[in-house]
Short mmCIF file of C-alpha atoms and ligand atoms in Angstrom, two decimals:
data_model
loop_
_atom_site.label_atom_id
_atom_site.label_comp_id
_atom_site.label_asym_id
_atom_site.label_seq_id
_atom_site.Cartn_x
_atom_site.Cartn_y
_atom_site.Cartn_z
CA UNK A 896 127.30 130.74 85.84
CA UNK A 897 126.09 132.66 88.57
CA UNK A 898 123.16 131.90 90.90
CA UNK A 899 122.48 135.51 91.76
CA UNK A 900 119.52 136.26 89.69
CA UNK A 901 119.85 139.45 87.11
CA UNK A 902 117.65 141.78 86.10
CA UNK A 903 119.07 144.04 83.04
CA UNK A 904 116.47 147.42 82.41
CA UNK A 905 116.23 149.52 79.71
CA UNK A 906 116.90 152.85 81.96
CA UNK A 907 117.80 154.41 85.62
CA UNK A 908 113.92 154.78 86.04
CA UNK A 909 113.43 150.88 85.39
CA UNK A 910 115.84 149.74 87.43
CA UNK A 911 114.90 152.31 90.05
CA UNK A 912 111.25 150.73 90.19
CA UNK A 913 112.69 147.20 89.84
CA UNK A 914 114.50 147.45 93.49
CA UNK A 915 111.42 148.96 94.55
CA UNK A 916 108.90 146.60 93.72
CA UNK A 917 111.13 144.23 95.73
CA UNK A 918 111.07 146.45 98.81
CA UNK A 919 107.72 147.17 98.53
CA UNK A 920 106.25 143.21 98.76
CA UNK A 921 108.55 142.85 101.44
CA UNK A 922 106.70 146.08 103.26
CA UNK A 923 103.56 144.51 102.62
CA UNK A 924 104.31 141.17 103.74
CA UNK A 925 105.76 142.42 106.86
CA UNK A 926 105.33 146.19 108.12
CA UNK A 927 107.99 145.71 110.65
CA UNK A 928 111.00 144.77 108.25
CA UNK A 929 114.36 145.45 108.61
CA UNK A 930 116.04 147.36 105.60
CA UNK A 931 120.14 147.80 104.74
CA UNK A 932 120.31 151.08 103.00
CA UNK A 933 122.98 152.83 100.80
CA UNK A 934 124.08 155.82 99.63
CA UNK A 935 125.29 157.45 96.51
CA UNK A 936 123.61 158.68 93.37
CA UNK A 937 122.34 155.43 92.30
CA UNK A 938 119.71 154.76 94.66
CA UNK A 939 118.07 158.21 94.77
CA UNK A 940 115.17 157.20 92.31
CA UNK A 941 114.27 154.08 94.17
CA UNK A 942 113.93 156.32 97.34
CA UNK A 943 111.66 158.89 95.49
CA UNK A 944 109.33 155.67 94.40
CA UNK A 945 109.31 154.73 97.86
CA UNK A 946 108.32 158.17 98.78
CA UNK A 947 105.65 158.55 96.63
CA UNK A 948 104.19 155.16 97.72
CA UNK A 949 103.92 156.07 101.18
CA UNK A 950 102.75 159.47 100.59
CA UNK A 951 100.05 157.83 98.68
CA UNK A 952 99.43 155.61 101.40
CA UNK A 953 100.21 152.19 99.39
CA UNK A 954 103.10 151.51 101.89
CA UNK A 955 104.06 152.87 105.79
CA UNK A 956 107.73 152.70 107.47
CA UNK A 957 106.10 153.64 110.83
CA UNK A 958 107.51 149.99 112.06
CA UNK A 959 109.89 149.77 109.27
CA UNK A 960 113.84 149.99 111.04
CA UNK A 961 116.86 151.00 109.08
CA UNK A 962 120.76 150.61 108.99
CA UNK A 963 123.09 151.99 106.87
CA UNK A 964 125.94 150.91 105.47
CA UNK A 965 128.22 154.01 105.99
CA UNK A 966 129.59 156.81 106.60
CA UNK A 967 132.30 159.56 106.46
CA UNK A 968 135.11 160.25 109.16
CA UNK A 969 136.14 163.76 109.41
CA UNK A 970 133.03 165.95 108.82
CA UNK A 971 130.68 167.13 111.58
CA UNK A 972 127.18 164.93 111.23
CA UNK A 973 125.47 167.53 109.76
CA UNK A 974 127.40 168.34 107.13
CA UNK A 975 125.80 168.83 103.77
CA UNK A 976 127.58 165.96 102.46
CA UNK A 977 127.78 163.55 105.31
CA UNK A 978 125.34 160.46 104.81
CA UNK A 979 123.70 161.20 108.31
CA UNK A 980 122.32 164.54 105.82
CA UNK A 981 122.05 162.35 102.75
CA UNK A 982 119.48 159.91 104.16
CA UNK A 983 117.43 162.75 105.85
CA UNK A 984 116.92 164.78 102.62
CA UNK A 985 116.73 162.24 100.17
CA UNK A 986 114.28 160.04 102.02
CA UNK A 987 114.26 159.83 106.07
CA UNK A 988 112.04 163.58 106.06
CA UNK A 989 109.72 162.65 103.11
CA UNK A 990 108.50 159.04 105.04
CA UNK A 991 106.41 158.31 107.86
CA UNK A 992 109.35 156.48 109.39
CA UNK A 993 110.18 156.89 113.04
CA UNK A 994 113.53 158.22 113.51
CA UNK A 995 114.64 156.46 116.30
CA UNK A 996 114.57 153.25 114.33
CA UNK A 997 117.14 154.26 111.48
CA UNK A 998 120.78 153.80 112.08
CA UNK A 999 124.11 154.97 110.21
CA UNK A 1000 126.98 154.65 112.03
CA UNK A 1001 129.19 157.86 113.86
CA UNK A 1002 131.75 159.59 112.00
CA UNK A 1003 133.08 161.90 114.14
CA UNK A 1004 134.90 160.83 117.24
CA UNK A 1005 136.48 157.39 118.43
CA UNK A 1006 136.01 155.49 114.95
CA UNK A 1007 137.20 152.68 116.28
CA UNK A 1008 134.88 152.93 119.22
CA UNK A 1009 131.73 153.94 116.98
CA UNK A 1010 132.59 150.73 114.90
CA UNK A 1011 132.09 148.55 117.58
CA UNK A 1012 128.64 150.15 118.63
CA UNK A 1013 127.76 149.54 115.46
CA UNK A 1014 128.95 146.66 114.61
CA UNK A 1015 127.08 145.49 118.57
CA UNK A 1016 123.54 147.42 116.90
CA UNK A 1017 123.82 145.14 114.19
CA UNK A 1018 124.35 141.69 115.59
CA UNK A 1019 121.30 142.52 117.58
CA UNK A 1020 119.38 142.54 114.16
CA UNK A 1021 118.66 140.42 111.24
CA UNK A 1022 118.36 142.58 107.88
CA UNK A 1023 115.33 141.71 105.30
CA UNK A 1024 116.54 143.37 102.35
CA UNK A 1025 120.05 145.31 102.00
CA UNK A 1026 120.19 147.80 99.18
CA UNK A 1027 123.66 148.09 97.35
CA UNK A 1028 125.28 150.24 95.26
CA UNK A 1029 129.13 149.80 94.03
CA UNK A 1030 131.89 152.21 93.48
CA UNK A 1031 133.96 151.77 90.10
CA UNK A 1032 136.36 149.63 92.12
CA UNK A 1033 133.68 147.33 93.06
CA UNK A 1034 133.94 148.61 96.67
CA UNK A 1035 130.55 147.74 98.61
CA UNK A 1036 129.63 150.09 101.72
CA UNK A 1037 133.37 151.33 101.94
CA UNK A 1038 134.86 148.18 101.61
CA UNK A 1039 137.86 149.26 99.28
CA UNK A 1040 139.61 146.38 97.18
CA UNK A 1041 141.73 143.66 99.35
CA UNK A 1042 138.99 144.53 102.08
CA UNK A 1043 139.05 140.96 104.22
CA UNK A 1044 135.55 139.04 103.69
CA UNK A 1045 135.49 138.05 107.58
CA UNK A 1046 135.41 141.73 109.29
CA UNK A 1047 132.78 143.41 110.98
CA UNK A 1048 131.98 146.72 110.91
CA UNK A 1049 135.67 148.99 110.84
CA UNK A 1050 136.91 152.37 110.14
CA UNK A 1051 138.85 152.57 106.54
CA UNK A 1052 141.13 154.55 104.61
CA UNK A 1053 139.84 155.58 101.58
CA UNK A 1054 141.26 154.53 98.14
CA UNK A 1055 142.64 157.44 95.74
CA UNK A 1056 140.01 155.62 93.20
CA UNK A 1057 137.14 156.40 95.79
CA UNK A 1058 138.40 160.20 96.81
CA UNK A 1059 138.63 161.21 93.00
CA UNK A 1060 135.10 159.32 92.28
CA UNK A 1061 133.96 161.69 95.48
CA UNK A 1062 135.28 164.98 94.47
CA UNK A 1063 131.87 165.75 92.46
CA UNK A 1064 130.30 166.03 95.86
CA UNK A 1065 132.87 168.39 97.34
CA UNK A 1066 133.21 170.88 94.81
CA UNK A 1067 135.61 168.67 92.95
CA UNK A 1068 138.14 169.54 95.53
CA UNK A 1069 139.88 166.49 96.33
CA UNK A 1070 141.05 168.42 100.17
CA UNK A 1071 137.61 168.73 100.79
CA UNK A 1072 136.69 164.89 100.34
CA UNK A 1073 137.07 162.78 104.01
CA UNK A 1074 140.05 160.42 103.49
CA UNK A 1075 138.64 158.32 105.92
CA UNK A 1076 135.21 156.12 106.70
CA UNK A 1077 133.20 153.88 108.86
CA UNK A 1078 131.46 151.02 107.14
CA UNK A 1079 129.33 147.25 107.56
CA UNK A 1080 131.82 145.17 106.64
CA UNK A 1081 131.38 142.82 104.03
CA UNK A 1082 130.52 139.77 106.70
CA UNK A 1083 127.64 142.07 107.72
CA UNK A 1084 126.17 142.75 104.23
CA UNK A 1085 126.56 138.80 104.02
CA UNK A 1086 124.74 138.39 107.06
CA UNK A 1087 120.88 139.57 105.21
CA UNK A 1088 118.85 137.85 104.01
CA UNK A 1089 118.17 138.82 100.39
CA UNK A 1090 120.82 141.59 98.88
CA UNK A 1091 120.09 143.84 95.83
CA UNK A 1092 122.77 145.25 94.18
CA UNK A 1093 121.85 148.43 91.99
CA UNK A 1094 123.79 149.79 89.22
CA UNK A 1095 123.56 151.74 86.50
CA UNK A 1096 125.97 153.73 83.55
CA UNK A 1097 129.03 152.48 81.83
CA UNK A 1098 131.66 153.26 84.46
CA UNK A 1099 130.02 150.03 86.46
CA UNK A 1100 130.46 147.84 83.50
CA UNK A 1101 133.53 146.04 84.56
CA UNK A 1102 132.08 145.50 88.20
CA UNK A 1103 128.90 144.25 87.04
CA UNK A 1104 131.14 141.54 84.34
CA UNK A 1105 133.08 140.08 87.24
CA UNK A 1106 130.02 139.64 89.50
CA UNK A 1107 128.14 137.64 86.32
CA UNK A 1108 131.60 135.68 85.48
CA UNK A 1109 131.11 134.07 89.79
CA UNK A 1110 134.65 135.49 90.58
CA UNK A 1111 135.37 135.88 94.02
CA UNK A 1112 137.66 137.97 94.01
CA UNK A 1113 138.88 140.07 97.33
CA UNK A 1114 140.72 142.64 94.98
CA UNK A 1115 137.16 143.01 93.61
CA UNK A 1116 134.59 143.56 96.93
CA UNK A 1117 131.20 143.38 94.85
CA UNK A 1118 132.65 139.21 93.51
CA UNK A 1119 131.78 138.49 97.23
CA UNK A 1120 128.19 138.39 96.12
CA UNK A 1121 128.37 134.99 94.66
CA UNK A 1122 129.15 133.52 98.02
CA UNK A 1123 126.12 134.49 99.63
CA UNK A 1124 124.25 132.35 101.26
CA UNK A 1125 120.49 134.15 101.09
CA UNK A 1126 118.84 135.52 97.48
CA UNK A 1127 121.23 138.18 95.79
CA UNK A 1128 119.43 140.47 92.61
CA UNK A 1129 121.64 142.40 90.86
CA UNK A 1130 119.47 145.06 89.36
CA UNK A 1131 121.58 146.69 85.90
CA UNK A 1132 120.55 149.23 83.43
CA UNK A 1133 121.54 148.29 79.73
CA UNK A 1134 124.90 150.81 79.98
CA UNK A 1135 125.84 148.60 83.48
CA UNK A 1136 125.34 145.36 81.73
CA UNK A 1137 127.17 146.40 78.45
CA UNK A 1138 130.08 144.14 78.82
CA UNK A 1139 128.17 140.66 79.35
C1 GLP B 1241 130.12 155.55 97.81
C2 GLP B 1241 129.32 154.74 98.82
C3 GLP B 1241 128.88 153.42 98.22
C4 GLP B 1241 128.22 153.68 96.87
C5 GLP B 1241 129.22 154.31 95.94
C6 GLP B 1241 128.70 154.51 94.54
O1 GLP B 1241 131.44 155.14 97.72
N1 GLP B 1241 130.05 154.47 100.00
O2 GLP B 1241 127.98 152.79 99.11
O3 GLP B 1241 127.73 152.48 96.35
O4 GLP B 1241 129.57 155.56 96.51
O5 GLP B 1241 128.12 155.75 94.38
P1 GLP B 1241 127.21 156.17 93.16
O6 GLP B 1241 125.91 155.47 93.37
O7 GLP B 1241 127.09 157.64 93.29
O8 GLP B 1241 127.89 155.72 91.94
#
């Protein structure tokens, strides 16, 4: 049996306000706290809760700083589908958070360069709470299957799994997707405190199974979670947690 504590919801909405409450007692408990965010479809209700809590005043992110987990090589930073763009419409614009404290690494130029800086940013830092989503791998960040649990932050080549799964946001033109990405590496999303790993619909059945079975399993990323050392929620809808 696992240690990492689940949480199985009857809907997206649940599970969206599940993560939340979690991020919102740590807000309360300490203003200044340091959050690990993600990307992707799944989290985009927990970011409109946390929205509408700090437009209603219940919460600030004015000390609040962020880092994210990744982002795409190969597209200008302000591309309509890089994550720099992602985090600014879905939640960085609609917050009173101070931009100068949010992080996501550089895509374009020296990757290799940008994942040191990065990887230098965040051994400066200790992250709180570090939001997770998974692809239907079970990559984490970008950390595609056989991924090595030591590395830092690095510059990947993206699975065929990964580009097809990313079409959708390119006008399922699989040219259009980046091939490549910078991301934490999986010793990095070890190194929080408490992890919360989202996920929700069938196609993140299997991933969710082989978390709740305590593999560890480096052809499946998201099995890492049972080493951790801090407090690890996996947060499921029903579909997600079909197969246990
Ligand atoms: C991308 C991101 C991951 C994210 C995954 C799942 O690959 N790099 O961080 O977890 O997509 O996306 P979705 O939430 O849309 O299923």
């Amino acid at each position: 049996m696992s240690k990492i504590e689940l949480i199985i919801t009857n809907n997206y909405d649940e599970m969206s306000q599940r993560a939340a409450d979690k991020i919102i007692e740590l807000l309360l408990k300490k203003p200044n706290a340091v959050l690990g965010l993600a990307t992707g479809s799944t989290p985009i209700g927990l970011y409109k809760i946390l929205i509408e809590k700090n437009n209603s005043k219940k919460i600030s992110f004015k000390d609040v700083i962020t880092y994210n987990l990744d982002e795409y090589c190969d597209i200008p930073k302000n591309h309509e589908q890089s994550y720099f763009t992602y985090m600014n419409h879905n939640f960085f614009d609609h917050i009173d958070i101070n931009k100068n404290n949010t992080h996501i690494p550089l895509g374009e130029g020296d990757s290799k360069l940008n994942a040191e800086n990065y990887e230098n940013e965040l051994n400066k830092t200790k992250i709180d709470i570090q939001i997770l989503g998974i692809g239907s791998n079970g990559h984490i960040g970008f950390n595609e299957p056989g991924t090595d649990f030591g590395i830092g932050v690095h510059d990947v080549e993206l699975h065929n799994k990964t580009i097809n799964d990313n079409a959708r946001f390119f006008e399922n033109d699989i040219k259009k997707v980046p091939k490549k990405a910078i991301t934490m590496g999986i010793k990095n999303i070890l190194d929080a405190e408490t992890i919360i790993l989202m996920a929700n619909g069938t196609n993140k059945a299997d991933a969710i199974k082989n978390v709740m079975d305590n593999k560890v399993d480096i052809n499946i990323p998201v099995t890492v979670l049972n080493i951790h050392k801090g407090k690890v929620y996996v947060i499921v809808d029903k579909k997600a947690a079909s197969k246990l």
